[in-house]
Coordinates of N, CA and C in Angstrom, one line a residue:
Q1 N 0.8 -1.2 0.0 CA 0.0 0.0 0.0 C 0.8 1.3 0.0
P2 N 1.9 1.4 0.8 CA 2.7 2.6 0.7 C 3.3 2.9 -0.7
L3 N 3.7 1.9 -1.4 CA 4.3 2.1 -2.7 C 3.2 2.6 -3.6
A4 N 2.0 2.0 -3.6 CA 0.9 2.4 -4.5 C 0.5 3.9 -4.1
A5 N 0.4 4.2 -2.9 CA 0.0 5.5 -2.4 C 1.0 6.6 -2.9
H6 N 2.3 6.2 -2.8 CA 3.3 7.2 -3.2 C 3.3 7.4 -4.7
L7 N 3.0 6.3 -5.5 CA 2.9 6.5 -6.9 C 1.7 7.3 -7.3
R8 N 0.6 7.1 -6.6 CA -0.6 8.0 -6.9 C -0.3 9.4 -6.6
Q9 N 0.5 9.7 -5.5 CA 0.8 11.0 -5.2 C 1.7 11.6 -6.2
Q10 N 2.7 10.8 -6.8 CA 3.6 11.3 -7.8 C 2.8 11.7 -9.1
V11 N 1.7 10.9 -9.4 CA 0.9 11.2 -10.5 C 0.1 12.5 -10.2
S12 N -0.5 12.7 -9.1 CA -1.3 13.9 -8.8 C -0.4 15.1 -8.8
L13 N 0.9 15.0 -8.5 CA 1.8 16.1 -8.5 C 2.4 16.4 -9.9
G14 N 2.1 15.5 -10.9 CA 2.6 15.6 -12.2 C 4.0 15.2 -12.4
V15 N 4.6 14.5 -11.4 CA 6.0 14.0 -11.5 C 6.0 12.8 -12.4
V16 N 5.0 12.0 -12.4 CA 4.9 10.7 -13.1 C 3.6 10.8 -14.0
R17 N 3.7 10.5 -15.3 CA 2.6 10.5 -16.1 C 2.0 9.1 -16.3
P18 N 0.8 8.8 -16.0 CA 0.2 7.5 -16.2 C -0.2 7.3 -17.7
I19 N -0.4 6.0 -18.0 CA -0.9 5.7 -19.4 C -2.4 6.1 -19.3
M20 N -2.9 6.4 -20.5 CA -4.3 6.8 -20.6 C -5.1 5.6 -21.1
M21 N -6.3 5.4 -20.6 CA -7.2 4.4 -21.0 C -7.9 4.9 -22.3
P22 N -8.6 4.0 -23.0 CA -9.2 4.4 -24.2 C -10.3 5.5 -24.1
D23 N -10.9 5.5 -22.9 CA -11.9 6.6 -22.6 C -11.3 7.9 -22.2
G24 N -9.9 8.0 -22.1 CA -9.3 9.2 -21.8 C -8.9 9.4 -20.3
C25 N -9.4 8.4 -19.5 CA -9.1 8.5 -18.0 C -7.7 7.9 -17.8
P26 N -7.0 8.4 -16.8 CA -5.7 7.8 -16.5 C -5.8 6.4 -15.8
A27 N -4.9 5.5 -16.2 CA -4.9 4.2 -15.6 C -4.2 4.3 -14.2
P28 N -4.5 3.4 -13.3 CA -3.7 3.5 -12.0 C -2.2 3.3 -12.3
P29 N -1.4 4.0 -11.6 CA 0.1 3.9 -11.9 C 0.7 2.5 -11.6
S30 N 0.0 1.7 -10.8 CA 0.5 0.4 -10.5 C -0.6 -0.6 -10.1
H31 N -0.3 -1.8 -10.3 CA -1.1 -2.9 -9.7 C -0.2 -3.8 -9.0
Q32 N -0.7 -4.3 -7.8 CA 0.2 -5.2 -7.0 C -0.6 -6.5 -6.7
H33 N 0.0 -7.6 -6.8 CA -0.5 -8.9 -6.3 C 0.6 -9.7 -5.7
A34 N 0.4 -10.1 -4.5 CA 1.4 -10.8 -3.7 C 2.7 -10.0 -3.8
D35 N 3.8 -10.6 -4.3 CA 5.0 -9.9 -4.4 C 5.3 -9.4 -5.8
D36 N 4.3 -9.3 -6.7 CA 4.5 -8.8 -8.0 C 3.9 -7.4 -8.1
T37 N 4.6 -6.5 -8.8 CA 4.2 -5.1 -9.0 C 4.3 -4.8 -10.5
T38 N 3.2 -4.3 -11.1 CA 3.2 -3.9 -12.4 C 3.0 -2.4 -12.4
L39 N 3.9 -1.7 -13.1 CA 3.9 -0.2 -13.2 C 3.3 0.1 -14.6
H40 N 2.5 1.2 -14.6 CA 1.8 1.7 -15.8 C 2.2 3.2 -15.9
V41 N 3.3 3.5 -16.6 CA 3.7 4.8 -16.8 C 3.9 5.1 -18.3
R42 N 3.9 6.4 -18.7 CA 3.8 6.7 -20.1 C 5.1 6.6 -20.9
G43 N 6.2 6.9 -20.3 CA 7.4 7.0 -21.2 C 8.6 6.7 -20.4
P44 N 9.8 6.7 -21.1 CA 11.1 6.4 -20.5 C 11.4 7.4 -19.3
G45 N 11.1 8.6 -19.5 CA 11.3 9.6 -18.4 C 10.6 9.3 -17.1
D46 N 9.4 8.8 -17.3 CA 8.5 8.4 -16.1 C 9.1 7.1 -15.5
V47 N 9.6 6.2 -16.3 CA 10.3 5.0 -15.8 C 11.5 5.4 -14.9
A48 N 12.3 6.4 -15.5 CA 13.5 6.8 -14.7 C 13.1 7.4 -13.4
V49 N 12.0 8.2 -13.3 CA 11.6 8.8 -12.1 C 11.2 7.7 -11.1
V50 N 10.5 6.7 -11.6 CA 10.0 5.6 -10.6 C 11.2 4.7 -10.2
L51 N 12.0 4.3 -11.2 CA 13.0 3.2 -10.9 C 14.4 3.8 -10.6
G52 N 14.6 5.1 -10.7 CA 15.9 5.6 -10.4 C 16.2 5.5 -8.9
P53 N 17.5 5.5 -8.5 CA 17.9 5.3 -7.1 C 17.3 6.3 -6.2
Q54 N 17.0 7.5 -6.6 CA 16.4 8.5 -5.8 C 14.9 8.6 -6.0
G55 N 14.3 7.7 -6.8 CA 12.9 7.7 -7.2 C 12.1 6.9 -6.2
T56 N 10.8 6.7 -6.7 CA 9.8 6.0 -5.9 C 10.3 4.6 -5.4
M57 N 10.8 3.8 -6.3 CA 11.2 2.5 -6.0 C 12.5 2.5 -5.0
G58 N 13.4 3.4 -5.3 CA 14.5 3.5 -4.4 C 14.1 3.8 -2.9
L59 N 13.1 4.8 -2.8 CA 12.6 5.1 -1.5 C 11.9 3.9 -0.9
H60 N 11.1 3.2 -1.7 CA 10.4 2.0 -1.1 C 11.4 0.9 -0.7
E61 N 12.5 0.7 -1.5 CA 13.5 -0.3 -1.2 C 14.2 0.1 0.2
R62 N 14.5 1.3 0.3 CA 15.2 1.7 1.6 C 14.3 1.6 2.8
A63 N 13.0 1.9 2.6 CA 12.1 1.9 3.7 C 11.7 0.4 4.1
S64 N 11.6 -0.4 3.1 CA 11.0 -1.8 3.3 C 12.1 -2.9 3.3
G65 N 13.2 -2.7 2.7 CA 14.2 -3.7 2.6 C 13.9 -4.6 1.4
A66 N 12.8 -4.4 0.7 CA 12.5 -5.2 -0.5 C 13.4 -4.7 -1.6
R67 N 13.7 -5.6 -2.6 CA 14.5 -5.2 -3.7 C 13.9 -5.7 -5.0
I68 N 14.1 -4.9 -6.1 CA 13.6 -5.2 -7.4 C 14.6 -6.3 -8.0
S69 N 14.0 -7.3 -8.6 CA 14.8 -8.3 -9.3 C 14.9 -7.9 -10.7
Q70 N 16.0 -7.2 -11.1 CA 16.1 -6.7 -12.4 C 16.0 -7.7 -13.5
P71 N 16.5 -8.9 -13.4 CA 16.3 -9.9 -14.4 C 14.9 -10.3 -14.7
K72 N 14.0 -10.0 -13.8 CA 12.6 -10.3 -14.0 C 11.8 -9.1 -14.5
C73 N 12.4 -8.0 -14.7 CA 11.8 -6.7 -15.1 C 11.6 -6.7 -16.7
Q74 N 10.5 -6.3 -17.1 CA 10.3 -6.2 -18.6 C 9.6 -4.8 -18.9
G75 N 9.9 -4.3 -20.0 CA 9.2 -3.1 -20.4 C 8.5 -3.3 -21.7
L76 N 7.3 -2.7 -21.9 CA 6.5 -2.8 -23.1 C 6.4 -1.5 -23.8

């Protein structure tokens, strides 16, 4: 929940741009199930903000001790 809340805050501040749904509404910036997290952001700059060492995921990793498994990460 803290990660999802922080991502929503980043979207509301305009720091991260979410992808848009066909009806023009923004998609949630993330979905989480068990230990899997899917990020939905618009472009490479948004990915850098979220995944950078000083970004959202870096903050989450330092606070929780959880780590991203880079070999399991994929971009579309």
